């Protein structure tokens, strides 16, 4: 894991000092609301329904136990005893006082955590594969590249006032677990035919109002040129991205308007001036950063463990949890554990201060003191000995963190929605809960198999509904909350945007609709076929027929 | 007299900024006596102005910095206007003027320029920072001198700090 040196520390300390003064001037009336806005946003601070919301970066999803403990401390001291993990590998507090934020940022800085550029029209937190460094299908560890991007993009003077927010993700495995094609820039670390390391780069992906899958701008940018190439893309976007209309200001609109070939030409022309310039990465610097991400002190262990196998045979609940929430590992005798934050009745991604403290303790005891955060709003212990899985599971279960639903219908992605968010058109957390309650039979849930349900309370799409196998979007119609359903969306290597099945529904009908979709799938599925694959094989019509068939006359449904 | 921050000090300024009213055209607008910073379009449209040593040029966000490049050696200063402080195009324009077109004279940020942006503006090559005349009191402007360099060792290369931190400093592994 990356540890700050004196320079990193100095920068975050200077940032805290700067923001304390800005907050003071705002409270004293020297800074207008408008002027304070981008300053506070670039420090993660929103003004929300009930109180400010503070969004803190978890760079590429990596945390140390002392950092998790600090999150617990902040939840207890400045908030209502809990926090929320978002879909962008951030953590959010919903109830801090504005006056306390400089102090909170100061405490975070003491454990090498910041809230820099977690909001605003700037380069946001770079996200990555939560199984980086441990996944069996990994080709190149993406984390050092994420950290290099983090440093380059932090306080970049040229790109702090972009036309819109800007998001990047890096993946280095065969399977894309970072949704790189749905980012403004998506990077795939790879080797070329000559065995050199470089990047396949996608540009112009993103969800929101105009969802798009990114297009390939380069199939191989050699690693020394990573930052200069990014700089070229950002400069073209900063100069020519639309600023007249907020809804058309993302880079995807520019890429679409020019066409990927013309956009590439502009970027390459810009890059010609920057290539081999001072931003060119050096072997020494890459080696210095990469040294932070070497394997921990793994023990040599047998591939199987008798105690683990016995426990799995004897305890059905443990076996179920292992089946869903335990993943393979590149090292024999180890596994990665997904800690589900999707227990029915708890808003997806929420965690209490007590649970955070426990997570920190388990990280120390079982996983080299580290925790990962996933964009699906769960946590991961990346390096757990198989021999200790049962012991860990028992403790997780006691803390209500062992819900065996990773990758299943109830492991839904869900934004905070109308309960917390100013932008939301509709609530999303109660929708998540109503679906979880409907599908509370674990055996049935496991039988349905892998299914990604993503819920957003508005078209900003924080819940990534477009790429959910089933997506739910809250919409406002004449002051009432309605829910539009899409199916067939996918993240990963064949990422695609889901299709709307038809008119939207009242909140109370959503569980019925989901059930009708699942029933249709069960009727049509081939052995071992996932929901989303059935959708792509048979098309939308059978699903529409089941959902709307007999309902049309009975139920009042909104248009659209 | 208007005040601006130049080379880390507050100085008086005699330049006036010419903006075109809706009914004025670049070709025909009259640039009077005195020191004027005129829009690039006016400067290009009226070759006579290009002979005057008391005429400078300002660029807007959608102006092309290459268009002013041939005149950089003779211009007393070049300004970049920020129509709104949140419009970041001027940062790239400044960077291009300095790093690509070799502008070594005064580069002034004008318009909606805020003290909280001074550090970034400076690193992009602006050596003169001119907030709107009524924006800050003299005392606030004095105070703002302290915010000229907020971050003592920035990570990335920019106009004034020509190489990234990893080339400037030996960083421990």
XYZ file of C-alpha atoms in Angstrom:
733
model
C 0.000 0.000 0.000
C 1.229 3.481 -0.826
C 2.585 5.423 2.137
C 3.022 9.178 2.040
C 6.508 10.556 2.100
C 7.252 14.038 3.456
C 6.148 15.684 0.207
C 2.762 13.971 0.066
C 2.197 14.826 3.704
C 3.193 18.433 3.254
C 0.723 18.838 0.390
C -2.273 17.535 2.312
C -1.258 19.584 5.353
C -1.029 22.707 3.212
C -4.408 21.884 1.749
C -5.991 21.656 5.196
C -4.536 25.021 6.108
C -5.758 26.569 2.875
C -9.288 25.247 3.335
C -9.454 26.322 6.968
C -8.747 29.876 5.835
C -11.272 29.659 3.000
C -13.942 28.391 5.387
C -13.117 31.193 7.797
C -13.446 33.788 5.043
C -16.708 32.261 3.874
C -18.181 32.320 7.349
C -16.974 35.908 7.737
C -18.756 36.897 4.527
C -15.586 37.623 2.560
C -16.258 34.800 0.133
C -19.612 34.654 -1.616
C -21.666 31.487 -1.847
C -20.735 31.238 -5.534
C -17.051 31.704 -4.917
C -16.955 29.225 -2.056
C -18.812 26.600 -4.057
C -15.969 25.200 -6.201
C -13.543 25.529 -3.289
C -15.656 23.450 -0.973
C -16.546 20.974 -3.719
C -12.884 20.391 -4.473
C -12.566 19.578 -0.785
C -15.420 17.084 -0.968
C -17.973 19.296 0.722
C -21.530 19.453 -0.577
C -24.441 21.332 0.860
C -27.147 18.717 1.137
C -30.712 18.300 2.304
C -30.062 17.953 5.994
C -26.485 19.071 6.474
C -23.304 19.327 4.465
C -22.152 16.043 2.972
C -18.442 15.336 3.087
C -17.011 12.992 0.484
C -13.578 11.589 1.184
C -11.335 9.904 -1.356
C -10.208 6.337 -1.037
C -7.662 6.302 -3.852
C -8.269 3.227 -6.016
C -10.156 1.726 -3.091
C -7.187 0.940 -0.838
C -7.277 1.508 2.918
C -5.153 0.729 5.938
C -6.646 -0.242 9.262
C -5.582 3.010 10.942
C -7.448 4.890 8.255
C -10.561 2.797 8.803
C -10.301 3.551 12.528
C -10.166 7.242 11.723
C -13.353 6.870 9.680
C -14.978 5.315 12.748
C -13.734 8.138 14.941
C -15.126 10.751 12.559
C -18.467 8.951 12.317
C -18.750 8.985 16.101
C -17.390 12.444 16.788
C -18.731 14.552 13.942
C -21.579 12.529 12.484
C -24.397 10.281 13.607
C -22.305 7.179 14.123
C -22.224 5.871 10.603
C -20.799 6.508 7.133
C -21.599 5.563 3.574
C -19.394 3.958 0.920
C -20.230 5.352 -2.502
C -19.915 3.814 -5.956
C -16.707 5.700 -6.670
C -14.506 4.265 -3.967
C -15.242 7.190 -1.705
C -16.680 7.374 1.789
C -19.335 9.946 2.653
C -20.618 11.516 5.837
C -24.081 12.998 5.769
C -24.210 15.066 8.918
C -21.001 16.988 9.567
C -21.118 20.671 10.480
C -19.476 23.044 8.046
C -17.460 24.573 10.875
C -16.027 21.141 11.740
C -14.869 20.239 8.260
C -11.394 21.812 8.453
C -10.786 19.887 11.664
C -12.061 16.652 10.087
C -9.771 17.164 7.110
C -6.897 17.762 9.503
C -7.559 14.479 11.269
C -7.811 12.659 7.954
C -4.508 14.162 6.853
C -2.897 12.695 9.964
C -3.618 9.222 8.563
C -2.792 10.101 4.948
C -6.348 10.521 3.759
C -7.806 13.511 1.944
C -10.966 14.796 0.315
C -9.147 16.529 -2.512
C -11.070 16.726 -5.797
C -13.790 14.325 -4.698
C -16.264 16.700 -6.268
C -16.296 19.704 -8.558
C -15.376 20.090 -12.197
C -11.950 18.584 -11.874
C -10.176 15.252 -12.093
C -11.797 12.985 -9.518
C -10.588 10.018 -7.526
C -9.055 7.389 -9.811
C -10.801 4.060 -9.317
C -9.630 0.534 -9.917
C -10.135 -3.185 -9.496
C -10.763 -4.042 -5.830
C -8.976 -7.342 -6.389
C -5.848 -5.699 -7.784
C -2.693 -7.514 -6.821
C -4.472 -10.700 -5.737
C -6.703 -11.744 -8.635
C -5.711 -14.840 -10.561
C -6.498 -13.235 -13.906
C -4.379 -10.164 -13.311
C -1.834 -9.307 -15.999
C -0.369 -6.153 -14.480
C -1.073 -4.575 -11.106
C -2.970 -1.340 -11.847
C -2.342 0.279 -8.449
C 1.058 1.902 -9.059
C -0.369 3.518 -12.198
C -3.377 4.728 -10.234
C -1.087 6.318 -7.672
C 0.985 7.990 -10.401
C -2.244 9.375 -11.852
C -3.394 10.445 -8.387
C -0.250 12.471 -7.852
C -0.261 13.980 -11.330
C -3.917 14.994 -11.123
C -3.781 16.336 -7.556
C -3.777 20.146 -7.681
C -2.990 20.120 -11.390
C -3.141 23.868 -11.977
C -4.378 23.653 -15.558
C -7.244 21.274 -14.948
C -8.975 22.485 -11.787
C -11.785 24.273 -13.659
C -12.775 21.843 -16.377
C -16.122 22.054 -18.171
C -17.387 19.188 -15.972
C -16.291 16.481 -13.583
C -13.715 14.067 -14.933
C -13.362 10.435 -13.941
C -10.679 7.903 -14.673
C -10.363 4.196 -13.933
C -7.566 1.697 -14.433
C -7.814 -2.062 -14.845
C -5.042 -4.598 -15.250
C -6.758 -7.976 -15.358
C -8.409 -10.032 -18.073
C -11.790 -9.216 -16.607
C -12.563 -5.517 -16.321
C -13.670 -4.971 -12.745
C -13.184 -1.210 -12.816
C -15.856 -0.407 -15.442
C -13.223 1.405 -17.469
C -15.453 1.790 -20.522
C -17.890 3.894 -18.532
C -15.357 6.527 -17.524
C -14.217 9.761 -19.123
C -10.907 7.995 -19.526
C -10.569 4.264 -19.028
C -7.149 2.693 -18.957
C -6.224 -0.922 -19.423
C -2.644 -1.700 -18.421
C -1.312 -4.287 -20.796
C 1.709 -5.722 -22.552
C 2.192 -5.318 -26.281
C 3.532 -8.045 -28.542
C 7.072 -7.080 -27.620
C 6.278 -7.536 -23.927
C 6.447 -3.833 -23.113
C 4.029 -2.282 -20.637
C 1.591 0.350 -21.772
C -2.028 1.374 -21.896
C -5.014 0.752 -24.040
C -7.053 3.909 -23.573
C -10.770 4.485 -23.884
C -12.251 7.929 -23.849
C -15.723 9.402 -23.659
C -17.543 6.797 -21.627
C -19.883 7.755 -18.858
C -23.364 7.347 -17.507
C -25.636 10.180 -16.458
C -28.096 11.874 -18.751
C -26.455 10.683 -21.964
C -24.978 7.263 -21.209
C -22.182 6.170 -23.498
C -19.577 3.462 -23.692
C -16.108 4.866 -24.209
C -14.288 4.536 -27.510
C -10.725 3.428 -27.981
C -8.410 6.338 -28.609
C -5.220 4.305 -28.489
C -4.495 0.607 -28.333
C -1.078 1.158 -26.812
C 0.517 4.160 -25.164
C 3.913 3.080 -23.792
C 4.131 3.616 -20.023
C 6.667 6.480 -20.018
C 4.115 8.585 -21.894
C 1.113 7.916 -19.675
C 0.968 11.345 -18.066
C 1.781 13.363 -21.177
C -0.914 11.507 -23.083
C -3.456 12.175 -20.348
C -2.372 15.798 -20.355
C -2.994 16.016 -24.094
C -6.517 14.588 -23.719
C -7.308 16.895 -20.815
C -6.001 19.975 -22.598
C -8.102 19.323 -25.687
C -11.119 18.772 -23.459
C -10.434 21.835 -21.300
C -10.143 24.079 -24.328
C -12.878 22.697 -26.530
C -15.368 20.946 -24.271
C -18.704 22.709 -24.206
C -19.226 25.213 -21.438
C -22.509 26.669 -22.551
C -24.628 23.768 -21.381
C -23.885 21.755 -18.273
C -25.635 18.726 -19.710
C -23.426 18.739 -22.780
C -20.159 19.530 -21.079
C -18.749 16.045 -20.506
C -15.924 14.847 -22.720
C -18.199 12.187 -24.192
C -20.195 14.920 -25.948
C -17.026 16.399 -27.445
C -15.823 12.980 -28.571
C -19.215 12.237 -30.082
C -19.453 15.622 -31.814
C -16.014 15.364 -33.393
C -16.017 11.621 -33.895
C -13.333 9.503 -32.255
C -10.957 9.800 -35.230
C -10.984 13.595 -35.330
C -10.744 13.738 -31.563
C -7.760 11.395 -31.665
C -6.098 13.606 -34.274
C -6.418 16.633 -32.015
C -5.065 14.739 -29.034
C -2.151 13.314 -31.000
C -1.319 16.778 -32.374
C -1.263 18.130 -28.820
C 0.665 15.130 -27.559
C 3.364 15.632 -30.203
C 4.408 18.744 -28.238
C 4.292 17.041 -24.857
C 5.721 13.631 -25.617
C 9.204 13.140 -24.151
C 8.782 16.370 -22.149
C 9.373 16.662 -18.413
C 6.223 14.712 -17.511
C 7.690 11.612 -19.096
C 7.775 8.960 -16.407
C 11.103 7.612 -15.307
C 12.023 4.055 -14.484
C 13.097 5.182 -11.022
C 9.821 6.856 -10.204
C 7.716 3.950 -11.402
C 9.913 1.573 -9.430
C 9.613 3.742 -6.318
C 5.812 3.714 -6.479
C 5.571 0.076 -7.512
C 7.674 -0.895 -4.488
C 4.699 0.111 -2.318
C 2.570 -2.549 -3.940
C 4.724 -5.632 -3.629
C 3.159 -8.764 -2.204
C 2.751 -8.905 1.562
C 4.609 -11.570 3.527
C 2.560 -14.534 2.335
C 3.194 -17.845 4.001
C 3.734 -20.973 1.973
C 0.481 -22.776 2.475
C -1.118 -25.870 1.017
C -3.861 -25.172 -1.509
C -6.500 -26.775 0.687
C -7.094 -26.654 4.413
C -8.720 -29.544 6.224
C -10.384 -27.381 8.865
C -11.860 -25.115 6.237
C -13.171 -28.047 4.216
C -14.701 -29.600 7.321
C -16.427 -26.375 8.321
C -17.779 -25.964 4.836
C -19.184 -29.507 4.869
C -20.724 -29.101 8.300
C -22.175 -25.601 8.140
C -24.594 -24.803 5.369
C -24.635 -21.064 6.100
C -20.844 -20.970 6.020
C -20.813 -22.918 2.769
C -23.296 -20.480 1.244
C -21.185 -17.539 2.313
C -18.038 -19.168 0.928
C -19.799 -19.889 -2.330
C -20.795 -16.256 -2.783
C -18.445 -14.015 -0.841
C -15.108 -15.803 -0.997
C -13.039 -15.445 -4.128
C -9.989 -17.247 -5.394
C -6.506 -15.842 -4.880
C -3.306 -15.995 -6.847
C -1.516 -17.533 -3.863
C -2.220 -21.063 -2.665
C -3.940 -21.216 0.699
C -5.279 -17.657 0.503
C -8.620 -16.187 -0.497
C -10.251 -12.790 -0.877
C -13.340 -12.093 1.207
C -16.146 -9.756 0.241
C -17.788 -8.112 3.237
C -21.322 -7.399 2.107
C -22.746 -4.029 3.093
C -26.115 -5.086 1.661
C -27.990 -6.521 4.570
C -31.718 -6.050 4.153
C -32.900 -3.002 6.058
C -29.562 -1.221 5.972
C -29.059 1.345 3.203
C -26.601 -0.192 0.711
C -23.054 0.917 1.473
C -23.806 2.179 4.984
C -21.610 1.121 7.867
C -21.593 2.015 11.546
C -18.660 3.298 13.558
C -18.604 0.050 15.552
C -18.495 -1.997 12.374
C -15.696 0.186 11.022
C -13.659 -0.469 14.141
C -14.275 -4.188 13.780
C -13.274 -4.076 10.119
C -10.020 -2.395 11.134
C -9.367 -5.063 13.760
C -10.099 -7.899 11.335
C -7.879 -6.294 8.714
C -5.027 -6.384 11.236
C -5.781 -9.892 12.364
C -6.550 -11.562 9.039
C -5.456 -9.470 6.062
C -2.144 -7.645 6.576
C -3.896 -4.578 7.958
C -5.536 -3.649 4.665
C -9.067 -3.283 3.339
C -10.375 -2.616 -0.141
C -13.508 -0.730 -1.142
C -15.490 -1.836 -4.196
C -17.560 0.302 -6.510
C -20.424 -2.027 -5.696
C -20.282 -0.538 -2.183
C -18.821 -3.540 -0.415
C -15.529 -4.116 1.389
C -12.860 -6.677 0.619
C -10.244 -8.397 2.716
C -7.880 -9.299 -0.066
C -5.489 -11.698 1.654
C -7.158 -14.076 4.091
C -5.774 -17.519 4.830
C -8.290 -20.196 3.927
C -7.604 -21.765 7.319
C -8.967 -18.627 8.990
C -12.055 -18.103 6.876
C -14.409 -19.841 9.268
C -13.176 -17.865 12.249
C -13.501 -14.610 10.320
C -16.963 -15.549 9.082
C -18.219 -16.209 12.603
C -17.147 -12.742 13.641
C -18.528 -11.110 10.534
C -21.823 -12.849 11.186
C -21.988 -11.507 14.716
C -21.535 -7.991 13.343
C -24.204 -8.487 10.648
C -21.561 -8.282 7.920
C -21.734 -11.823 6.570
C -24.740 -11.554 4.257
C -23.917 -14.162 1.593
C -25.182 -12.177 -1.353
C -22.145 -10.879 -3.239
C -23.092 -10.643 -6.917
C -26.714 -11.581 -6.268
C -29.915 -9.626 -6.703
C -29.911 -8.217 -3.181
C -26.297 -7.025 -3.466
C -27.583 -3.986 -5.245
C -25.763 -0.781 -6.060
C -27.831 2.093 -4.773
C -27.216 5.825 -4.532
C -28.392 7.713 -1.414
C -31.367 9.023 -3.390
C -34.051 11.428 -2.264
C -33.546 10.682 1.408
C -30.198 12.462 1.376
C -29.303 13.884 -1.976
C -30.339 17.318 -3.236
C -30.178 16.242 -6.850
C -32.425 13.204 -6.528
C -35.842 13.083 -8.157
C -36.898 10.055 -6.187
C -35.982 7.927 -3.222
C -33.800 4.929 -3.886
C -32.979 3.358 -0.518
C -36.604 2.299 0.202
C -36.766 0.752 -3.283
C -33.642 -1.265 -2.547
C -35.142 -2.412 0.715
C -38.501 -3.390 -0.786
C -36.738 -5.552 -3.380
C -34.483 -7.070 -0.723
C -37.554 -7.932 1.342
C -39.303 -9.543 -1.609
C -36.260 -11.705 -2.363
C -35.477 -12.753 1.182
C -35.318 -16.487 0.457
C -31.624 -17.201 0.279
C -31.998 -20.479 -1.610
C -34.090 -18.796 -4.256
C -31.655 -15.911 -4.430
C -28.764 -18.295 -4.986
C -30.818 -20.152 -7.594
C -31.394 -16.916 -9.530
C -27.640 -16.555 -9.586
C -25.483 -13.676 -10.654
C -27.555 -10.561 -11.137
C -26.621 -6.943 -10.842
C -29.409 -4.618 -9.802
C -28.460 -0.943 -9.881
C -30.650 1.835 -8.537
C -30.305 5.587 -9.138
C -32.536 8.288 -7.719
C -31.964 10.585 -10.682
C -30.381 10.626 -14.062
C -26.996 11.638 -12.772
C -26.774 7.869 -12.391
C -24.641 7.591 -9.256
C -26.242 4.161 -8.860
C -24.982 3.206 -12.343
C -28.445 1.989 -13.342
C -27.568 2.007 -17.053
C -25.069 -0.802 -16.638
C -27.120 -2.885 -14.222
C -28.467 -6.180 -15.536
C -31.597 -4.626 -14.150
C -31.519 -0.871 -13.693
C -33.977 1.231 -11.780
C -34.106 4.978 -12.339
C -36.155 7.294 -10.164
C -37.949 9.923 -12.228
C -40.125 12.823 -11.267
C -43.452 13.277 -13.006
C -45.491 16.212 -11.834
C -44.069 16.018 -8.360
C -44.583 12.273 -8.018
C -41.880 9.645 -7.811
C -41.871 7.002 -10.546
C -39.385 4.320 -11.479
C -38.173 3.448 -14.938
C -36.746 -0.015 -15.509
C -33.929 -0.957 -17.875
C -32.610 -4.439 -18.524
C -29.601 -5.864 -20.313
C -27.012 -3.362 -19.132
C -23.548 -4.717 -18.396
C -20.281 -3.584 -16.931
C -17.012 -5.319 -17.654
C -15.360 -6.228 -20.926
C -18.565 -6.133 -22.951
C -20.011 -3.134 -21.164
C -23.269 -1.869 -22.586
C -26.189 0.349 -21.722
C -29.462 -1.312 -20.716
C -32.721 -0.747 -22.574
C -35.856 0.744 -21.063
C -38.644 -1.848 -20.960
C -41.502 0.672 -21.111
C -43.571 2.952 -18.963
C -42.436 3.606 -15.431
C -43.940 2.344 -12.200
C -45.017 3.527 -8.808
C -42.666 2.591 -5.959
C -45.105 0.018 -4.589
C -45.063 -1.907 -7.870
C -41.298 -2.229 -8.216
C -40.913 -5.544 -6.330
C -43.683 -7.081 -8.508
C -41.968 -5.883 -11.646
C -38.614 -7.291 -10.572
C -40.307 -10.550 -9.736
C -41.974 -10.687 -13.165
C -38.584 -10.089 -14.804
C -37.004 -12.848 -12.743
C -39.859 -15.248 -13.493
C -39.443 -14.631 -17.198
C -35.750 -15.325 -16.889
C -36.339 -18.545 -14.947
C -38.764 -19.733 -17.641
C -36.373 -19.059 -20.479
C -32.910 -19.570 -19.096
C -30.523 -22.207 -20.302
C -28.584 -24.161 -17.762
C -26.012 -21.908 -16.132
C -27.068 -18.845 -18.085
C -27.058 -15.504 -16.261
C -30.071 -13.191 -16.331
C -28.300 -10.658 -18.516
C -27.247 -13.300 -21.025
C -30.818 -14.553 -21.305
C -31.944 -10.979 -21.953
C -29.446 -10.636 -24.763
C -30.393 -14.014 -26.228
C -34.170 -13.665 -26.239
C -34.594 -9.891 -26.367
C -36.850 -7.576 -24.408
C -40.253 -8.728 -25.660
C -40.842 -11.730 -23.389
C -39.937 -9.567 -20.396
C -42.173 -6.716 -21.484
C -45.060 -9.091 -22.123
C -44.811 -10.497 -18.615
C -44.447 -7.131 -16.934
C -47.033 -5.169 -18.869
C -49.251 -7.955 -20.195
C -52.023 -8.204 -17.684
C -51.145 -5.041 -15.822
C -52.023 -2.475 -18.386
C -55.687 -2.188 -17.605
C -55.527 -2.871 -13.891
C -52.762 -0.629 -12.702
C -52.338 3.009 -13.168
C -48.968 3.533 -14.736
C -47.385 6.733 -15.803
C -46.488 7.478 -19.356
C -42.937 7.232 -20.479
C -5.871 53.864 -10.225
C -6.501 50.150 -10.604
C -4.337 47.771 -8.639
C -2.914 44.468 -9.626
C -0.524 41.916 -8.303
C 2.596 41.727 -10.386
C 5.637 39.681 -9.564
C 4.406 39.128 -6.001
C 3.768 42.790 -5.249
C 0.786 45.120 -5.426
C 1.307 47.806 -8.034
C -0.727 50.570 -9.612
C -1.746 50.044 -13.167
C -2.405 52.498 -15.976
C -3.724 50.057 -18.559
C -7.386 50.082 -19.504
C -9.229 47.118 -20.917
C -11.267 47.676 -24.063
C -14.313 45.502 -24.544
C -16.588 45.650 -27.543
C -20.140 46.777 -26.941
C -22.773 44.906 -28.865
C -23.022 47.557 -31.550
C -19.278 47.894 -31.986
C -17.228 46.022 -34.559
C -13.600 44.987 -34.332
C -12.767 46.644 -37.635
C -14.149 50.049 -36.759
C -13.990 50.536 -33.021
C -11.815 53.465 -32.066
C -8.935 52.856 -29.713
C -8.162 56.195 -28.107
C -5.064 57.653 -26.556
C -3.478 56.007 -23.554
C -2.623 52.424 -22.727
C -5.233 49.980 -23.952
C -5.550 46.237 -23.771
C -7.729 45.398 -26.744
C -9.464 42.203 -27.825
C -7.435 39.988 -30.142
C -10.074 40.459 -32.838
C -9.583 44.242 -32.765
C -5.821 43.938 -32.803
C -5.893 41.643 -35.819
C -8.507 43.683 -37.661
C -6.695 47.021 -37.306
C -3.062 46.709 -38.444
C -2.394 50.288 -37.323
C -2.719 49.145 -33.712
C 0.081 46.702 -34.273
C 2.454 49.649 -34.595
C 1.502 51.210 -31.256
C 3.606 50.499 -28.186
C 0.741 51.505 -25.901
C -1.625 48.843 -27.189
C -1.715 45.344 -25.758
C -3.989 42.376 -26.439
C -6.351 40.238 -24.448
C -7.520 36.770 -25.393
C -10.871 35.272 -24.643
C -11.481 31.634 -23.818
C -12.258 30.690 -27.392
C -9.403 32.634 -28.941
C -6.562 30.666 -30.464
C -3.258 31.513 -28.774
C -1.347 30.721 -31.972
C -3.005 33.774 -33.562
C -1.166 36.133 -31.255
C 2.129 34.288 -31.504
C 3.612 36.401 -34.332
C 3.200 39.556 -32.222
C 4.482 38.332 -28.882
C 7.932 39.870 -29.184
C 6.541 43.371 -29.704
C 3.534 43.323 -27.368
C 3.993 45.108 -24.034
C 1.755 42.525 -22.395
C -0.776 39.832 -23.170
C -3.870 39.333 -21.067
C -6.272 36.427 -20.837
C -9.802 37.186 -19.755
C -11.768 34.993 -17.399
C -15.442 35.650 -18.152
C -16.315 33.585 -15.081
C -13.839 32.355 -12.516
C -15.119 28.838 -13.138
C -14.184 28.970 -16.833
C -10.849 27.183 -16.910
C -9.902 27.675 -20.551
C -7.582 30.534 -19.658
C -5.309 28.164 -17.729
C -4.637 26.176 -20.886
C -4.275 29.302 -22.995
C -1.688 30.695 -20.591
C 0.168 27.416 -20.570
C 0.268 27.388 -24.368
C 1.399 31.019 -24.623
C 4.291 30.343 -22.284
C 5.344 26.842 -23.170
C 4.537 26.598 -26.859
C 4.629 30.130 -28.207
C 7.474 31.390 -26.084
C 5.810 34.414 -24.523
C 8.267 35.841 -22.024
C 6.668 39.237 -21.341
C 3.880 40.045 -18.942
C 0.982 37.615 -18.935
C -1.985 39.030 -17.116
C -5.151 37.361 -15.866
C -8.099 39.747 -16.085
C -11.824 39.506 -15.481
C -13.341 37.271 -12.830
C -10.030 36.448 -11.165
C -10.158 35.338 -7.538
C -7.447 35.205 -4.921
C -8.184 31.536 -4.272
C -6.977 30.844 -7.805
C -3.736 32.794 -7.634
C -1.604 29.737 -6.975
C -2.933 27.818 -9.989
C -2.876 30.916 -12.202
C 0.719 31.573 -11.281
C 1.790 28.032 -12.026
C 0.164 28.288 -15.459
C 2.386 31.246 -16.236
C 0.452 34.356 -15.218
C 2.812 36.851 -13.603
C 0.163 39.552 -13.300
C -3.141 38.977 -11.547
C -5.862 41.558 -11.845
C -9.121 40.898 -10.039
C -12.066 43.121 -10.915
C -11.460 46.603 -9.538
C -14.080 46.450 -6.784
C -13.553 42.842 -5.764
C -10.998 43.191 -2.971
C -10.108 45.856 -0.481
C -6.473 46.891 -0.288
C -6.137 44.945 2.937
C -7.596 41.810 1.376
C -5.258 42.151 -1.553
C -2.307 42.448 0.844
C -3.523 39.342 2.608
C -3.912 37.560 -0.716
C -0.201 37.907 -1.406
C 0.157 35.065 1.045
C -1.876 32.777 -1.188
C 0.392 33.136 -4.187
C 2.058 29.855 -3.424
C -0.167 27.629 -1.390
C 1.559 24.388 -2.199
C 5.290 24.495 -1.689
C 6.169 21.393 -3.701
C 3.499 20.577 -6.269
C 3.529 17.141 -7.825
C 3.308 17.995 -11.490
C 5.233 20.043 -13.965
C 3.696 23.322 -15.059
C 4.894 26.543 -16.635
C 6.816 27.925 -13.679
C 7.923 24.625 -12.218
C 9.265 22.954 -15.277
C 9.703 19.442 -13.988
C 7.573 17.176 -11.833
C 8.354 16.518 -8.194
C 9.941 13.161 -8.966
C 12.580 14.949 -11.064
C 13.056 17.903 -8.706
C 13.473 16.034 -5.467
C 14.926 12.738 -4.506
C 11.957 10.919 -3.034
C 12.541 8.068 -0.648
C 11.205 4.674 -1.667
